[in-house]
Coordinates of C-alpha atoms in Angstrom, one line a residue:
X180 CA -109.4 -68.5 -126.8
X181 CA -108.2 -68.2 -123.2
X182 CA -107.1 -65.3 -121.4
X183 CA -103.7 -63.5 -123.1
X184 CA -101.1 -63.5 -120.2
X185 CA -98.5 -62.2 -122.9
X186 CA -99.2 -59.8 -125.9
X187 CA -96.3 -59.0 -128.0
X188 CA -96.9 -56.0 -130.6
X189 CA -94.4 -54.9 -133.2
X190 CA -91.3 -55.4 -131.0
X191 CA -88.2 -54.0 -132.5
X192 CA -84.8 -54.1 -130.6
X193 CA -81.1 -53.6 -131.8
X194 CA -77.4 -53.9 -130.9
X195 CA -74.9 -50.9 -131.5
X196 CA -71.6 -52.0 -132.2
X197 CA -68.7 -50.4 -131.0
X198 CA -68.3 -49.1 -134.7
X199 CA -71.6 -47.5 -134.2
X200 CA -73.3 -49.8 -136.5
X201 CA -77.1 -50.9 -136.0
X202 CA -77.9 -54.5 -135.8
X203 CA -81.8 -55.2 -135.9
X204 CA -81.7 -58.6 -134.1
X205 CA -85.6 -58.4 -133.4
X206 CA -87.5 -56.9 -136.1
X207 CA -91.2 -56.2 -135.7
X208 CA -91.9 -59.2 -133.8
X209 CA -95.6 -59.9 -132.8
X210 CA -97.4 -63.0 -131.0
X211 CA -99.7 -63.9 -128.3
X212 CA -99.2 -66.3 -125.6
X213 CA -102.5 -67.6 -123.7
X214 CA -102.6 -68.5 -119.8
X215 CA -102.1 -72.4 -119.4
X216 CA -100.2 -72.8 -122.9
X217 CA -96.4 -72.8 -123.9
X218 CA -94.9 -71.8 -127.2
X219 CA -91.6 -72.9 -128.6
X220 CA -89.1 -70.8 -130.7
X221 CA -87.2 -72.4 -133.0
X222 CA -84.4 -71.2 -135.5
X223 CA -80.9 -71.5 -136.4
X224 CA -78.3 -69.9 -134.4
X225 CA -78.3 -65.9 -134.9
X226 CA -81.7 -65.9 -135.9
X227 CA -82.5 -63.4 -132.6
X228 CA -84.0 -66.2 -130.3
X229 CA -82.1 -65.5 -127.6
X230 CA -82.5 -61.7 -128.0
X231 CA -86.2 -61.9 -128.2
X232 CA -85.8 -63.6 -124.7
X233 CA -83.7 -60.9 -123.4
X234 CA -86.1 -58.2 -124.9
X235 CA -89.0 -59.6 -123.4
X236 CA -87.6 -59.2 -119.9
X237 CA -88.0 -55.4 -120.5
X238 CA -84.7 -54.4 -119.0
X239 CA -82.1 -53.2 -121.6
X240 CA -78.4 -52.7 -121.1
X241 CA -76.2 -51.5 -123.9
X242 CA -75.4 -52.9 -126.5
X243 CA -79.0 -53.9 -126.4
X244 CA -81.3 -51.2 -127.2
X245 CA -85.3 -51.0 -127.2
X246 CA -86.6 -49.5 -130.4
X247 CA -90.4 -49.6 -130.6
X248 CA -93.2 -52.1 -129.6
X249 CA -95.4 -53.2 -126.7
X250 CA -94.7 -56.0 -124.3
X251 CA -98.1 -56.4 -122.3
X252 CA -97.7 -59.0 -119.6
X253 CA -101.1 -59.6 -118.0
X254 CA -102.5 -56.2 -119.2
X255 CA -99.5 -54.1 -117.9
X256 CA -97.1 -52.6 -120.8
X257 CA -93.7 -53.1 -119.3
X258 CA -92.2 -51.0 -122.1
X259 CA -93.6 -47.8 -120.6
X260 CA -92.1 -48.5 -117.1
X261 CA -88.8 -47.5 -115.3
X262 CA -86.0 -50.3 -115.5
X263 CA -85.4 -50.0 -112.1
X264 CA -89.3 -50.5 -111.5
X265 CA -89.2 -53.5 -114.0
X266 CA -86.1 -55.2 -112.2
X267 CA -88.2 -54.8 -108.7
X268 CA -91.7 -55.6 -109.7
X269 CA -91.7 -57.3 -113.0
X270 CA -88.7 -59.7 -113.1
X271 CA -89.1 -62.9 -111.4
X272 CA -92.7 -62.3 -110.4
X273 CA -94.3 -61.3 -113.8
X274 CA -91.7 -63.1 -115.9
X275 CA -88.5 -65.0 -115.2
X276 CA -85.6 -66.2 -117.5
X277 CA -83.6 -69.2 -117.3
X278 CA -80.7 -68.2 -119.5
X279 CA -78.5 -70.3 -122.0
X280 CA -75.4 -72.3 -120.1
X281 CA -77.5 -72.1 -117.0
X282 CA -75.3 -74.7 -115.4
X283 CA -72.6 -71.9 -115.5
X284 CA -75.0 -69.3 -113.8
X285 CA -74.3 -70.2 -110.4
X286 CA -71.4 -68.7 -108.2
X287 CA -69.6 -71.9 -107.0
X288 CA -68.7 -70.2 -103.8
X289 CA -72.1 -69.8 -102.5
X290 CA -74.6 -72.2 -101.2
X291 CA -77.8 -72.9 -103.5
X292 CA -80.1 -71.3 -100.3
X293 CA -78.4 -68.0 -100.3
X294 CA -79.0 -67.6 -104.2
X295 CA -83.0 -68.0 -103.1
X296 CA -82.5 -65.3 -100.4
X297 CA -81.2 -63.0 -102.9
X298 CA -84.2 -63.4 -105.1
X299 CA -87.0 -63.4 -102.4
X300 CA -85.6 -60.5 -100.7
X301 CA -85.3 -58.5 -103.8
X302 CA -88.9 -58.4 -103.9
X303 CA -89.7 -59.1 -100.1
X304 CA -86.8 -57.2 -98.2
X305 CA -88.6 -58.3 -94.7
X306 CA -88.7 -62.0 -95.4
X307 CA -87.0 -64.0 -93.0
X308 CA -84.4 -66.6 -93.2
X309 CA -87.0 -69.2 -91.8
X310 CA -89.9 -68.3 -94.2
X311 CA -87.5 -68.3 -97.1
X312 CA -86.0 -71.6 -96.2
X313 CA -89.3 -73.1 -95.8
X314 CA -90.6 -72.0 -99.2
X315 CA -87.2 -73.4 -100.9
X316 CA -87.7 -76.4 -99.0
X317 CA -91.3 -77.1 -99.9
X318 CA -90.7 -76.0 -103.6
X319 CA -87.7 -78.3 -104.1
X320 CA -89.6 -81.2 -102.6
X321 CA -92.4 -80.9 -104.8
X322 CA -90.0 -80.6 -107.8
X323 CA -88.0 -83.9 -106.7
X324 CA -85.2 -81.9 -105.6
X325 CA -83.9 -83.1 -102.2
X326 CA -83.7 -80.7 -99.5
X327 CA -80.1 -81.3 -99.0
X328 CA -79.3 -79.7 -102.2
X329 CA -80.0 -76.1 -100.5
X330 CA -77.0 -76.9 -98.5
X331 CA -74.9 -77.5 -101.4
X332 CA -72.6 -75.6 -103.8
X333 CA -73.0 -75.9 -107.6
X334 CA -69.8 -77.7 -107.9
X335 CA -71.1 -80.5 -105.7
X336 CA -74.2 -81.1 -108.2
X337 CA -74.2 -82.8 -111.5
X338 CA -74.9 -80.8 -114.6
X339 CA -78.6 -82.3 -114.7
X340 CA -79.1 -81.3 -111.0
X341 CA -77.6 -77.6 -111.7
X342 CA -79.8 -77.2 -114.7
X343 CA -83.0 -78.3 -112.5
X344 CA -81.6 -76.2 -109.6
X345 CA -81.3 -73.0 -111.7
X346 CA -85.1 -73.8 -112.9
X347 CA -86.3 -73.9 -109.2
X348 CA -84.5 -70.8 -108.4
X349 CA -85.9 -69.0 -111.4
X350 CA -89.4 -70.0 -110.6
X351 CA -89.1 -69.5 -106.9
X352 CA -91.5 -66.8 -107.1
X353 CA -94.4 -68.4 -109.4
X354 CA -93.7 -66.0 -112.3
X355 CA -96.7 -65.8 -114.6
X356 CA -94.4 -66.2 -117.7
X357 CA -91.2 -68.3 -117.9
X358 CA -88.8 -67.9 -120.6
X359 CA -86.4 -71.0 -120.9
X360 CA -83.5 -70.4 -123.3
X361 CA -82.1 -73.9 -124.5
X362 CA -82.7 -75.5 -121.0
X363 CA -81.8 -79.0 -122.3
X364 CA -78.5 -78.0 -124.4
X365 CA -75.5 -79.8 -123.6
X366 CA -77.4 -82.6 -121.1
X367 CA -77.2 -86.4 -121.7
X368 CA -80.8 -87.9 -122.7
X369 CA -82.0 -88.8 -119.2
X370 CA -81.0 -85.2 -118.0
X371 CA -83.1 -83.5 -120.8
X372 CA -85.9 -85.8 -119.9
X373 CA -85.6 -84.7 -116.2
X374 CA -85.4 -81.3 -117.2
X375 CA -88.7 -81.2 -119.8
X376 CA -90.3 -83.1 -117.0
X377 CA -89.8 -80.5 -114.6
X378 CA -90.9 -77.7 -116.7
X379 CA -94.2 -79.4 -117.4
X380 CA -94.6 -80.2 -113.5
X381 CA -94.1 -76.4 -112.9
X382 CA -97.1 -75.8 -115.5
X383 CA -99.1 -78.4 -114.2
X384 CA -98.8 -77.6 -110.5
X385 CA -99.3 -73.9 -111.4
X386 CA -96.1 -72.6 -110.2
X387 CA -95.9 -70.9 -113.5
X388 CA -98.8 -69.7 -115.7
X389 CA -97.2 -70.0 -119.3
X390 CA -94.0 -70.9 -120.9
X391 CA -91.7 -69.8 -123.8
X392 CA -89.2 -72.7 -124.9
X393 CA -86.5 -71.6 -127.0
X394 CA -84.4 -74.1 -128.9
X395 CA -82.7 -74.6 -132.4
X396 CA -84.4 -78.2 -132.5
X397 CA -87.8 -77.7 -133.8
X398 CA -88.9 -81.5 -133.4
X399 CA -87.9 -81.3 -129.6
X400 CA -90.5 -78.5 -129.3
X401 CA -93.1 -81.3 -130.5
X402 CA -93.0 -83.0 -127.1
X403 CA -92.6 -79.7 -125.0
X404 CA -94.8 -77.0 -126.2
X405 CA -98.4 -76.5 -127.4
X406 CA -97.2 -73.9 -130.3
X407 CA -94.2 -73.4 -132.3
X408 CA -92.9 -70.2 -133.8
X409 CA -90.1 -70.2 -136.2
X410 CA -87.8 -67.1 -136.5
X411 CA -85.3 -66.3 -139.3
X412 CA -82.9 -63.2 -139.5
X413 CA -84.9 -61.5 -136.7
X414 CA -88.4 -62.2 -137.9
X415 CA -91.1 -64.5 -137.3
X416 CA -91.7 -66.4 -140.5
X417 CA -94.4 -69.0 -139.4
X418 CA -96.3 -69.9 -136.2
X419 CA -98.7 -72.7 -135.7
X420 CA -99.5 -75.7 -133.3
X421 CA -96.7 -78.0 -132.5
X422 CA -98.5 -80.7 -134.5
X423 CA -98.8 -78.4 -137.5
X424 CA -95.3 -77.1 -137.3
X425 CA -93.7 -80.6 -137.1
X426 CA -96.2 -82.5 -139.8
X427 CA -97.5 -79.6 -142.0
X428 CA -95.0 -76.6 -142.0
X429 CA -96.0 -73.9 -144.8
X430 CA -92.9 -71.5 -145.0
X431 CA -90.0 -72.8 -147.1
X432 CA -87.5 -72.2 -144.2
X433 CA -89.8 -74.2 -141.7
X434 CA -90.0 -77.0 -144.0
X435 CA -86.2 -76.9 -144.7
X436 CA -85.7 -76.7 -140.9
X437 CA -87.9 -80.2 -140.2
X438 CA -86.1 -81.7 -143.5
X439 CA -82.8 -81.0 -141.8
X440 CA -83.5 -83.2 -138.9
X441 CA -84.3 -86.7 -137.9
X442 CA -87.8 -86.8 -136.3
X443 CA -88.7 -90.0 -134.6
X444 CA -92.4 -89.4 -134.3
X445 CA -94.9 -91.5 -136.3
X446 CA -95.6 -89.9 -139.6
X447 CA -92.6 -87.9 -139.9
X448 CA -90.0 -90.7 -140.3
X449 CA -90.0 -90.8 -143.9
X450 CA -89.3 -87.4 -144.3
X451 CA -86.0 -87.4 -146.5
X452 CA -82.9 -85.2 -144.9
X453 CA -82.2 -82.1 -146.8
X454 CA -79.8 -79.3 -146.4
X455 CA -80.8 -75.6 -146.5
X456 CA -78.0 -74.0 -148.8
X457 CA -76.4 -70.9 -148.2
X458 CA -76.0 -68.8 -145.2
X459 CA -78.5 -66.4 -143.3
X460 CA -78.0 -62.6 -144.2
X461 CA -75.7 -60.1 -142.5
X462 CA -78.5 -58.0 -140.1
X463 CA -76.1 -55.0 -140.3
X464 CA -77.7 -54.5 -143.8
X465 CA -80.5 -57.2 -144.6
X466 CA -81.6 -57.5 -147.9
X467 CA -84.5 -56.0 -149.5
X468 CA -87.7 -57.9 -149.8
X469 CA -87.8 -61.6 -148.3
X470 CA -85.0 -62.3 -146.1
X471 CA -84.9 -65.8 -147.0
X472 CA -85.2 -65.4 -150.7
X473 CA -81.7 -65.9 -151.5
X474 CA -81.8 -69.5 -150.0
X475 CA -85.4 -70.3 -151.1
X476 CA -85.8 -72.7 -154.0
X477 CA -89.2 -71.4 -154.6
X478 CA -88.3 -67.6 -154.6
X479 CA -89.6 -65.4 -157.4
X480 CA -88.0 -62.2 -158.6
X481 CA -90.5 -60.2 -156.8
X482 CA -89.7 -61.9 -153.6
X483 CA -86.2 -60.0 -153.4
X484 CA -88.2 -56.6 -154.2
X485 CA -91.5 -56.3 -152.3
X486 CA -91.6 -56.2 -148.4
X487 CA -93.0 -59.4 -147.2
X488 CA -95.8 -59.2 -144.6
X489 CA -96.7 -61.9 -141.8
X490 CA -100.3 -63.3 -143.0
X491 CA -102.7 -64.8 -140.8
X492 CA -104.0 -68.0 -142.4
X493 CA -106.4 -69.0 -139.1
X494 CA -106.4 -68.6 -135.5
X495 CA -102.8 -69.2 -134.1
X496 CA -101.4 -70.0 -137.7
X497 CA -99.7 -67.7 -140.2
X498 CA -96.7 -67.3 -142.1
X499 CA -94.5 -64.9 -143.9
X500 CA -94.3 -65.6 -147.8
X501 CA -95.6 -63.7 -151.2
X502 CA -96.9 -67.3 -152.0
X503 CA -100.3 -68.3 -150.7
X504 CA -101.1 -71.2 -148.9
X505 CA -102.5 -72.9 -151.9
X506 CA -99.3 -71.9 -153.9
X507 CA -96.9 -73.2 -151.7
X508 CA -98.8 -76.6 -151.0
X509 CA -99.0 -77.1 -154.7
X510 CA -95.2 -76.3 -155.2
X511 CA -94.4 -79.0 -152.2
X512 CA -96.6 -81.6 -154.2
X513 CA -95.5 -81.0 -157.5
X514 CA -91.7 -81.2 -155.7
X515 CA -92.8 -84.6 -154.2
X516 CA -94.3 -86.3 -157.3
X517 CA -90.8 -85.7 -159.2

């Protein structure tokens, strides 16, 4: 096992609505990320993926509130630090974030180089314009972004160029952990490939040490990340290697998520498309027991009563279910033979 660059332990965060209702969007989430590896987070809309990303930044604004747990980046627990200290000394250097709708994240009245100046000077106030420009030019050229991009406004760039520019700005200070929140959404296939290649290049070149890639498309993660973690109703329900999660998912929700998508990879083309019935639970008042029980075809009466803990099967592999690994495999085999 390599060096742990990110260690998340029992992280719980919530939103407080204007009616003073608590919505626990991240509930007791734990996972580790090794240096040099990438983990994908998959799940349907509303499962808590983006809230987890915001929570990992350690900088909370209402209505999002930190409740409990630890976020340890390279040995430093950022939950114990002042928010202003986190903003100055953690965001951008220790951990960085590419938001959803990144193509709309840039002020169209400012040139690209001005955004980079703001980012660098937030951490190095005395940095000169020449030093910042040289850094930006070198980084953009390495990432196959022409130097001319620095002198343009965002409205002069295509959708793919905007996305790649936001990625370059977000990683200009070489963060240890990069969180990419659906960076390839709303892009054509060619632009998606360019964005994914750029993220892989950032890892290969050492500009980032590890990556978290968030999407609702589990098969996409097979080509991008080393490991995959599936979330459902604010909880992690399964984690494993990309190969395990695509070709051999254990949790009924992971299996249903895979079965609801077309997968071009060899060995998964014969999977019959299925739909997951029902809807996710309301996180204002989540159900007792397993949160997936109402939608699970394998649910037993006790699934709706007892608390379901996350079970480690082996290193980097585990799932949240009352059934054992063998029981789940027997159930899937029986269903497949019918």
